[in-house]
């Protein structure tokens, strides 16, 4: 490699390596030293060293291995200097002797990939639900604390306290850094998938803020889902979740107009959909649907695939979509699923049939304050010519909507039905 080229590209190379290798590097260090804070500190020190040395000496042939070796040496040096870690160092020495010498990282060799343990540690049920996604973004996606704070729409100081609290919980509760055994995996894996889906959902439809979509967040969720699928290739619901994300994210370019306001499915320019991503999602979905009973993410992905395959809303296979929602309700008896099924029934059987189903859901606590429910009612009321009732439902949705693009869209709808 030309040294001047390497030097000029070093900062970008460090950033690319850090993004790709951060979770793997951190996981291996936590596994080796048993301390998440220590692992994060020496990872940061290794990156700082790379930024200093690579512009001078060039990017090494195996950047990830270089970072691992540097971080591991920094960790050992710190443990030797810090008396508070003396006992831990003794334990590590005994464990290292039992395990045998750690082989050097050879150029071109892959780093030990222990991200799977880190997935399950970050999503452990002992952690508060609001902390799991934050810790996953911090440790596995490599986002800084301010970036995680922006992702969760909280102050950096608040997020720092959350992350510190989660790490303390892991330490005090002695949460094991390991993959659950075969008997535990069916119980624990849904929690990991839910964390990733929550991150994706916030990226797909932001709960608050100036933008409807937060594409960086959605793309991080997809990247992490790809990693998880590589680590657990036999788990079909992992494939189902990845397929769902791909099939939904493929519509991102058509979901907003020039002013950032929502564009509903029936008005989207389907030529702007990402058709290679749709093809990839459908291929992954085939795996998720093959080999026995399907899980909820695979069913949702199948619904998304039917939308993506249709040339327009009118020629969408609404009967099949309703049938799939029936299956999904059997797997996940949720009011939100029932809401989506009612909308599909309205498309199949007419707005009156859909509205009757929505009216049966008005007392569901989970739908109170959930603005898509009020928007769905408003749309069906408008289609039935009940303009005054539609305006009232749109106003309810306006009061509940979290992003400015949605509020602008709803204000326009209110003006239209009140003309």
PDB file of C-alpha atoms in Angstrom, residues 12-230:
ATOM      1  CA  UNK A  12     -11.594   7.503   7.070  1.00  0.00           C
ATOM      2  CA  UNK A  13     -10.092   4.015   7.327  1.00  0.00           C
ATOM      3  CA  UNK A  14     -10.143   4.156  11.125  1.00  0.00           C
ATOM      4  CA  UNK A  15     -13.780   5.252  11.048  1.00  0.00           C
ATOM      5  CA  UNK A  16     -14.714   2.446   8.659  1.00  0.00           C
ATOM      6  CA  UNK A  17     -12.844  -0.175  10.687  1.00  0.00           C
ATOM      7  CA  UNK A  18     -14.257   1.127  13.957  1.00  0.00           C
ATOM      8  CA  UNK A  19     -17.810   0.977  12.620  1.00  0.00           C
ATOM      9  CA  UNK A  20     -17.378  -2.559  11.308  1.00  0.00           C
ATOM     10  CA  UNK A  21     -15.230  -4.001  14.098  1.00  0.00           C
ATOM     11  CA  UNK A  22     -16.379  -2.120  17.203  1.00  0.00           C
ATOM     12  CA  UNK A  23     -18.935  -4.655  18.415  1.00  0.00           C
ATOM     13  CA  UNK A  24     -16.679  -7.616  17.694  1.00  0.00           C
ATOM     14  CA  UNK A  25     -13.685  -5.961  19.348  1.00  0.00           C
ATOM     15  CA  UNK A  26     -15.668  -4.901  22.413  1.00  0.00           C
ATOM     16  CA  UNK A  27     -17.264  -8.332  22.783  1.00  0.00           C
ATOM     17  CA  UNK A  28     -13.913 -10.114  22.637  1.00  0.00           C
ATOM     18  CA  UNK A  29     -12.439  -7.745  25.235  1.00  0.00           C
ATOM     19  CA  UNK A  30     -15.383  -8.090  27.594  1.00  0.00           C
ATOM     20  CA  UNK A  31     -15.091 -11.849  27.287  1.00  0.00           C
ATOM     21  CA  UNK A  32     -11.363 -11.681  27.987  1.00  0.00           C
ATOM     22  CA  UNK A  33     -11.341  -9.150  30.839  1.00  0.00           C
ATOM     23  CA  UNK A  34     -14.849  -9.376  32.263  1.00  0.00           C
ATOM     24  CA  UNK A  35     -15.441  -5.619  32.511  1.00  0.00           C
ATOM     25  CA  UNK A  36     -17.519  -3.607  30.051  1.00  0.00           C
ATOM     26  CA  UNK A  37     -16.161  -0.218  31.133  1.00  0.00           C
ATOM     27  CA  UNK A  38     -12.572  -1.398  30.838  1.00  0.00           C
ATOM     28  CA  UNK A  39     -13.295  -2.878  27.406  1.00  0.00           C
ATOM     29  CA  UNK A  40     -14.833   0.386  26.192  1.00  0.00           C
ATOM     30  CA  UNK A  41     -11.944   2.462  27.534  1.00  0.00           C
ATOM     31  CA  UNK A  42      -9.198   0.430  25.913  1.00  0.00           C
ATOM     32  CA  UNK A  43     -11.156   0.187  22.664  1.00  0.00           C
ATOM     33  CA  UNK A  44     -11.258   3.992  22.590  1.00  0.00           C
ATOM     34  CA  UNK A  45      -7.537   4.126  23.387  1.00  0.00           C
ATOM     35  CA  UNK A  46      -6.770   1.726  20.545  1.00  0.00           C
ATOM     36  CA  UNK A  47      -8.731   3.911  18.134  1.00  0.00           C
ATOM     37  CA  UNK A  48      -6.873   6.999  19.380  1.00  0.00           C
ATOM     38  CA  UNK A  49      -3.570   5.206  18.843  1.00  0.00           C
ATOM     39  CA  UNK A  50      -4.622   4.241  15.309  1.00  0.00           C
ATOM     40  CA  UNK A  51      -5.487   7.852  14.501  1.00  0.00           C
ATOM     41  CA  UNK A  52      -2.020   8.869  15.670  1.00  0.00           C
ATOM     42  CA  UNK A  53       0.051   6.079  14.086  1.00  0.00           C
ATOM     43  CA  UNK A  54      -1.718   5.044  10.894  1.00  0.00           C
ATOM     44  CA  UNK A  55      -1.273   8.408   9.132  1.00  0.00           C
ATOM     45  CA  UNK A  56       2.478   8.051   9.733  1.00  0.00           C
ATOM     46  CA  UNK A  57       3.054   4.340   9.154  1.00  0.00           C
ATOM     47  CA  UNK A  58       0.068   3.466   6.957  1.00  0.00           C
ATOM     48  CA  UNK A  59      -2.998   1.374   7.614  1.00  0.00           C
ATOM     49  CA  UNK A  60      -1.917  -2.155   8.632  1.00  0.00           C
ATOM     50  CA  UNK A  61      -2.924  -5.153   6.490  1.00  0.00           C
ATOM     51  CA  UNK A  62      -5.219  -6.416   9.265  1.00  0.00           C
ATOM     52  CA  UNK A  63      -6.642  -3.264  10.912  1.00  0.00           C
ATOM     53  CA  UNK A  64      -9.050  -5.152  13.147  1.00  0.00           C
ATOM     54  CA  UNK A  65      -6.302  -7.434  14.427  1.00  0.00           C
ATOM     55  CA  UNK A  66      -4.075  -4.412  15.074  1.00  0.00           C
ATOM     56  CA  UNK A  67      -6.836  -2.770  17.118  1.00  0.00           C
ATOM     57  CA  UNK A  68      -7.441  -5.982  19.078  1.00  0.00           C
ATOM     58  CA  UNK A  69      -3.755  -6.440  19.922  1.00  0.00           C
ATOM     59  CA  UNK A  70      -3.375  -2.784  20.928  1.00  0.00           C
ATOM     60  CA  UNK A  71      -6.527  -2.756  23.042  1.00  0.00           C
ATOM     61  CA  UNK A  72      -5.587  -6.011  24.781  1.00  0.00           C
ATOM     62  CA  UNK A  73      -2.138  -4.653  25.685  1.00  0.00           C
ATOM     63  CA  UNK A  74      -3.676  -1.434  27.011  1.00  0.00           C
ATOM     64  CA  UNK A  75      -6.074  -3.453  29.154  1.00  0.00           C
ATOM     65  CA  UNK A  76      -3.307  -5.565  30.646  1.00  0.00           C
ATOM     66  CA  UNK A  77      -1.205  -2.449  31.338  1.00  0.00           C
ATOM     67  CA  UNK A  78      -4.120  -0.771  33.084  1.00  0.00           C
ATOM     68  CA  UNK A  79      -4.889  -3.832  35.194  1.00  0.00           C
ATOM     69  CA  UNK A  80      -1.272  -4.008  36.290  1.00  0.00           C
ATOM     70  CA  UNK A  81      -1.169  -0.319  37.267  1.00  0.00           C
ATOM     71  CA  UNK A  82      -4.521  -0.140  39.063  1.00  0.00           C
ATOM     72  CA  UNK A  83      -4.553  -1.736  42.510  1.00  0.00           C
ATOM     73  CA  UNK A  84      -8.354  -1.830  42.434  1.00  0.00           C
ATOM     74  CA  UNK A  85      -8.053  -4.414  39.666  1.00  0.00           C
ATOM     75  CA  UNK A  86      -5.371  -6.502  41.359  1.00  0.00           C
ATOM     76  CA  UNK A  87      -7.717  -9.279  42.439  1.00  0.00           C
ATOM     77  CA  UNK A  88      -9.321  -9.428  39.023  1.00  0.00           C
ATOM     78  CA  UNK A  89      -5.918  -9.608  37.360  1.00  0.00           C
ATOM     79  CA  UNK A  90      -5.014 -12.596  39.537  1.00  0.00           C
ATOM     80  CA  UNK A  91      -8.207 -14.354  38.540  1.00  0.00           C
ATOM     81  CA  UNK A  92      -7.567 -13.565  34.883  1.00  0.00           C
ATOM     82  CA  UNK A  93      -4.047 -14.944  35.150  1.00  0.00           C
ATOM     83  CA  UNK A  94      -5.366 -18.225  36.539  1.00  0.00           C
ATOM     84  CA  UNK A  95      -8.032 -18.414  33.851  1.00  0.00           C
ATOM     85  CA  UNK A  96      -5.511 -17.586  31.148  1.00  0.00           C
ATOM     86  CA  UNK A  97      -3.163 -20.305  32.384  1.00  0.00           C
ATOM     87  CA  UNK A  98      -5.980 -22.835  32.270  1.00  0.00           C
ATOM     88  CA  UNK A  99      -7.008 -21.756  28.793  1.00  0.00           C
ATOM     89  CA  UNK A 100      -3.457 -21.778  27.459  1.00  0.00           C
ATOM     90  CA  UNK A 101      -1.551 -18.953  25.770  1.00  0.00           C
ATOM     91  CA  UNK A 102      -3.495 -16.485  23.656  1.00  0.00           C
ATOM     92  CA  UNK A 103      -2.291 -16.908  20.073  1.00  0.00           C
ATOM     93  CA  UNK A 104      -1.058 -13.767  18.309  1.00  0.00           C
ATOM     94  CA  UNK A 105      -3.411 -12.186  15.791  1.00  0.00           C
ATOM     95  CA  UNK A 106      -1.996 -13.015  12.378  1.00  0.00           C
ATOM     96  CA  UNK A 107      -2.460 -10.706   9.374  1.00  0.00           C
ATOM     97  CA  UNK A 108      -5.640 -11.629   7.570  1.00  0.00           C
ATOM     98  CA  UNK A 109      -6.980 -13.692  10.474  1.00  0.00           C
ATOM     99  CA  UNK A 110     -10.485 -12.980  11.700  1.00  0.00           C
ATOM    100  CA  UNK A 111     -10.950 -11.671  15.205  1.00  0.00           C
ATOM    101  CA  UNK A 112     -12.757 -13.971  17.627  1.00  0.00           C
ATOM    102  CA  UNK A 113     -16.427 -13.136  17.066  1.00  0.00           C
ATOM    103  CA  UNK A 114     -18.195 -13.008  20.403  1.00  0.00           C
ATOM    104  CA  UNK A 115     -20.818 -10.451  19.433  1.00  0.00           C
ATOM    105  CA  UNK A 116     -23.522 -13.039  19.978  1.00  0.00           C
ATOM    106  CA  UNK A 117     -22.810 -13.038  23.719  1.00  0.00           C
ATOM    107  CA  UNK A 118     -22.899  -9.249  23.668  1.00  0.00           C
ATOM    108  CA  UNK A 119     -26.317  -9.260  21.954  1.00  0.00           C
ATOM    109  CA  UNK A 120     -27.778 -11.345  24.758  1.00  0.00           C
ATOM    110  CA  UNK A 121     -26.012  -9.360  27.467  1.00  0.00           C
ATOM    111  CA  UNK A 122     -27.335  -6.028  26.151  1.00  0.00           C
ATOM    112  CA  UNK A 123     -30.869  -7.419  25.838  1.00  0.00           C
ATOM    113  CA  UNK A 124     -30.933  -9.323  29.124  1.00  0.00           C
ATOM    114  CA  UNK A 125     -34.408  -9.274  30.743  1.00  0.00           C
ATOM    115  CA  UNK A 126     -32.890  -8.123  34.035  1.00  0.00           C
ATOM    116  CA  UNK A 127     -32.156  -4.742  32.413  1.00  0.00           C
ATOM    117  CA  UNK A 128     -34.814  -2.048  32.210  1.00  0.00           C
ATOM    118  CA  UNK A 129     -36.609  -2.107  28.861  1.00  0.00           C
ATOM    119  CA  UNK A 130     -35.543   1.475  28.046  1.00  0.00           C
ATOM    120  CA  UNK A 131     -31.900   0.575  28.673  1.00  0.00           C
ATOM    121  CA  UNK A 132     -31.670  -2.440  26.365  1.00  0.00           C
ATOM    122  CA  UNK A 133     -31.874  -0.541  23.094  1.00  0.00           C
ATOM    123  CA  UNK A 134     -29.506   2.135  24.371  1.00  0.00           C
ATOM    124  CA  UNK A 135     -26.896  -0.412  25.411  1.00  0.00           C
ATOM    125  CA  UNK A 136     -27.247  -2.280  22.106  1.00  0.00           C
ATOM    126  CA  UNK A 137     -26.612   0.907  20.122  1.00  0.00           C
ATOM    127  CA  UNK A 138     -23.711   1.863  22.376  1.00  0.00           C
ATOM    128  CA  UNK A 139     -21.950  -1.504  22.419  1.00  0.00           C
ATOM    129  CA  UNK A 140     -22.888  -3.253  19.185  1.00  0.00           C
ATOM    130  CA  UNK A 141     -23.478  -0.355  16.800  1.00  0.00           C
ATOM    131  CA  UNK A 142     -20.593   1.666  18.218  1.00  0.00           C
ATOM    132  CA  UNK A 143     -22.595   4.894  18.594  1.00  0.00           C
ATOM    133  CA  UNK A 144     -21.284   7.480  21.034  1.00  0.00           C
ATOM    134  CA  UNK A 145     -23.348   8.375  24.077  1.00  0.00           C
ATOM    135  CA  UNK A 146     -24.510  11.673  22.470  1.00  0.00           C
ATOM    136  CA  UNK A 147     -25.535   9.737  19.345  1.00  0.00           C
ATOM    137  CA  UNK A 148     -27.480   7.204  21.427  1.00  0.00           C
ATOM    138  CA  UNK A 149     -29.099  10.103  23.279  1.00  0.00           C
ATOM    139  CA  UNK A 150     -30.227  11.640  19.984  1.00  0.00           C
ATOM    140  CA  UNK A 151     -31.537   8.252  18.887  1.00  0.00           C
ATOM    141  CA  UNK A 152     -33.711   8.097  22.010  1.00  0.00           C
ATOM    142  CA  UNK A 153     -34.568  11.802  22.005  1.00  0.00           C
ATOM    143  CA  UNK A 154     -33.180  12.445  25.483  1.00  0.00           C
ATOM    144  CA  UNK A 155     -30.419  14.637  26.876  1.00  0.00           C
ATOM    145  CA  UNK A 156     -26.874  13.276  26.712  1.00  0.00           C
ATOM    146  CA  UNK A 157     -26.591  13.421  30.505  1.00  0.00           C
ATOM    147  CA  UNK A 158     -29.788  11.392  30.850  1.00  0.00           C
ATOM    148  CA  UNK A 159     -28.522   8.775  28.425  1.00  0.00           C
ATOM    149  CA  UNK A 160     -25.138   8.620  30.147  1.00  0.00           C
ATOM    150  CA  UNK A 161     -26.935   7.803  33.406  1.00  0.00           C
ATOM    151  CA  UNK A 162     -29.006   5.106  31.680  1.00  0.00           C
ATOM    152  CA  UNK A 163     -25.949   3.449  30.183  1.00  0.00           C
ATOM    153  CA  UNK A 164     -24.069   3.648  33.480  1.00  0.00           C
ATOM    154  CA  UNK A 165     -27.088   2.154  35.259  1.00  0.00           C
ATOM    155  CA  UNK A 166     -27.270  -0.717  32.771  1.00  0.00           C
ATOM    156  CA  UNK A 167     -23.563  -1.486  33.093  1.00  0.00           C
ATOM    157  CA  UNK A 168     -23.817  -1.403  36.885  1.00  0.00           C
ATOM    158  CA  UNK A 169     -26.751  -3.796  36.729  1.00  0.00           C
ATOM    159  CA  UNK A 170     -24.758  -6.193  34.557  1.00  0.00           C
ATOM    160  CA  UNK A 171     -21.909  -6.098  37.067  1.00  0.00           C
ATOM    161  CA  UNK A 172     -23.933  -6.242  40.288  1.00  0.00           C
ATOM    162  CA  UNK A 173     -26.380  -8.873  39.070  1.00  0.00           C
ATOM    163  CA  UNK A 174     -23.500 -10.868  37.561  1.00  0.00           C
ATOM    164  CA  UNK A 175     -25.358 -11.113  34.274  1.00  0.00           C
ATOM    165  CA  UNK A 176     -23.431 -13.762  32.356  1.00  0.00           C
ATOM    166  CA  UNK A 177     -21.669 -12.851  29.169  1.00  0.00           C
ATOM    167  CA  UNK A 178     -22.740 -15.900  27.215  1.00  0.00           C
ATOM    168  CA  UNK A 179     -25.159 -17.280  24.673  1.00  0.00           C
ATOM    169  CA  UNK A 180     -28.129 -18.959  26.364  1.00  0.00           C
ATOM    170  CA  UNK A 181     -28.183 -22.739  26.141  1.00  0.00           C
ATOM    171  CA  UNK A 182     -30.566 -24.582  23.805  1.00  0.00           C
ATOM    172  CA  UNK A 183     -33.212 -24.742  26.520  1.00  0.00           C
ATOM    173  CA  UNK A 184     -32.996 -20.990  27.208  1.00  0.00           C
ATOM    174  CA  UNK A 185     -32.618 -19.688  23.666  1.00  0.00           C
ATOM    175  CA  UNK A 186     -36.334 -19.835  22.677  1.00  0.00           C
ATOM    176  CA  UNK A 187     -37.171 -17.732  25.734  1.00  0.00           C
ATOM    177  CA  UNK A 188     -34.350 -15.204  25.373  1.00  0.00           C
ATOM    178  CA  UNK A 189     -34.091 -14.695  21.611  1.00  0.00           C
ATOM    179  CA  UNK A 190     -37.420 -12.809  21.279  1.00  0.00           C
ATOM    180  CA  UNK A 191     -36.081 -10.161  23.650  1.00  0.00           C
ATOM    181  CA  UNK A 192     -33.011  -9.616  21.466  1.00  0.00           C
ATOM    182  CA  UNK A 193     -35.180  -9.410  18.353  1.00  0.00           C
ATOM    183  CA  UNK A 194     -37.556  -6.982  20.058  1.00  0.00           C
ATOM    184  CA  UNK A 195     -34.666  -4.643  20.885  1.00  0.00           C
ATOM    185  CA  UNK A 196     -33.579  -4.589  17.231  1.00  0.00           C
ATOM    186  CA  UNK A 197     -37.144  -4.135  16.003  1.00  0.00           C
ATOM    187  CA  UNK A 198     -37.719  -1.258  18.429  1.00  0.00           C
ATOM    188  CA  UNK A 199     -34.626   0.482  17.081  1.00  0.00           C
ATOM    189  CA  UNK A 200     -35.837  -0.068  13.521  1.00  0.00           C
ATOM    190  CA  UNK A 201     -39.367   1.112  14.316  1.00  0.00           C
ATOM    191  CA  UNK A 202     -38.070   4.379  15.729  1.00  0.00           C
ATOM    192  CA  UNK A 203     -36.071   4.823  12.531  1.00  0.00           C
ATOM    193  CA  UNK A 204     -39.028   3.958  10.303  1.00  0.00           C
ATOM    194  CA  UNK A 205     -41.492   6.264  12.073  1.00  0.00           C
ATOM    195  CA  UNK A 206     -39.929   8.597  14.618  1.00  0.00           C
ATOM    196  CA  UNK A 207     -41.884   9.093  17.813  1.00  0.00           C
ATOM    197  CA  UNK A 208     -40.974  12.788  17.946  1.00  0.00           C
ATOM    198  CA  UNK A 209     -38.805  15.391  16.326  1.00  0.00           C
ATOM    199  CA  UNK A 210     -38.547  17.292  13.040  1.00  0.00           C
ATOM    200  CA  UNK A 211     -38.380  14.273  10.686  1.00  0.00           C
ATOM    201  CA  UNK A 212     -40.768  11.441   9.929  1.00  0.00           C
ATOM    202  CA  UNK A 213     -37.955   8.946   9.248  1.00  0.00           C
ATOM    203  CA  UNK A 214     -34.587   8.543  10.915  1.00  0.00           C
ATOM    204  CA  UNK A 215     -32.799   6.578   8.240  1.00  0.00           C
ATOM    205  CA  UNK A 216     -29.511   6.233  10.118  1.00  0.00           C
ATOM    206  CA  UNK A 217     -31.286   4.488  12.974  1.00  0.00           C
ATOM    207  CA  UNK A 218     -33.212   2.154  10.657  1.00  0.00           C
ATOM    208  CA  UNK A 219     -30.014   1.287   8.801  1.00  0.00           C
ATOM    209  CA  UNK A 220     -28.157   0.547  12.050  1.00  0.00           C
ATOM    210  CA  UNK A 221     -30.958  -1.857  13.035  1.00  0.00           C
ATOM    211  CA  UNK A 222     -30.655  -3.607   9.664  1.00  0.00           C
ATOM    212  CA  UNK A 223     -26.867  -3.813   9.998  1.00  0.00           C
ATOM    213  CA  UNK A 224     -27.192  -5.380  13.448  1.00  0.00           C
ATOM    214  CA  UNK A 225     -29.869  -7.785  12.187  1.00  0.00           C
ATOM    215  CA  UNK A 226     -27.508  -8.886   9.408  1.00  0.00           C
ATOM    216  CA  UNK A 227     -24.820  -9.594  12.007  1.00  0.00           C
ATOM    217  CA  UNK A 228     -27.270 -11.523  14.179  1.00  0.00           C
ATOM    218  CA  UNK A 229     -28.369 -13.601  11.220  1.00  0.00           C
ATOM    219  CA  UNK A 230     -24.771 -14.496  10.397  1.00  0.00           C
TER     220      UNK A 230
END
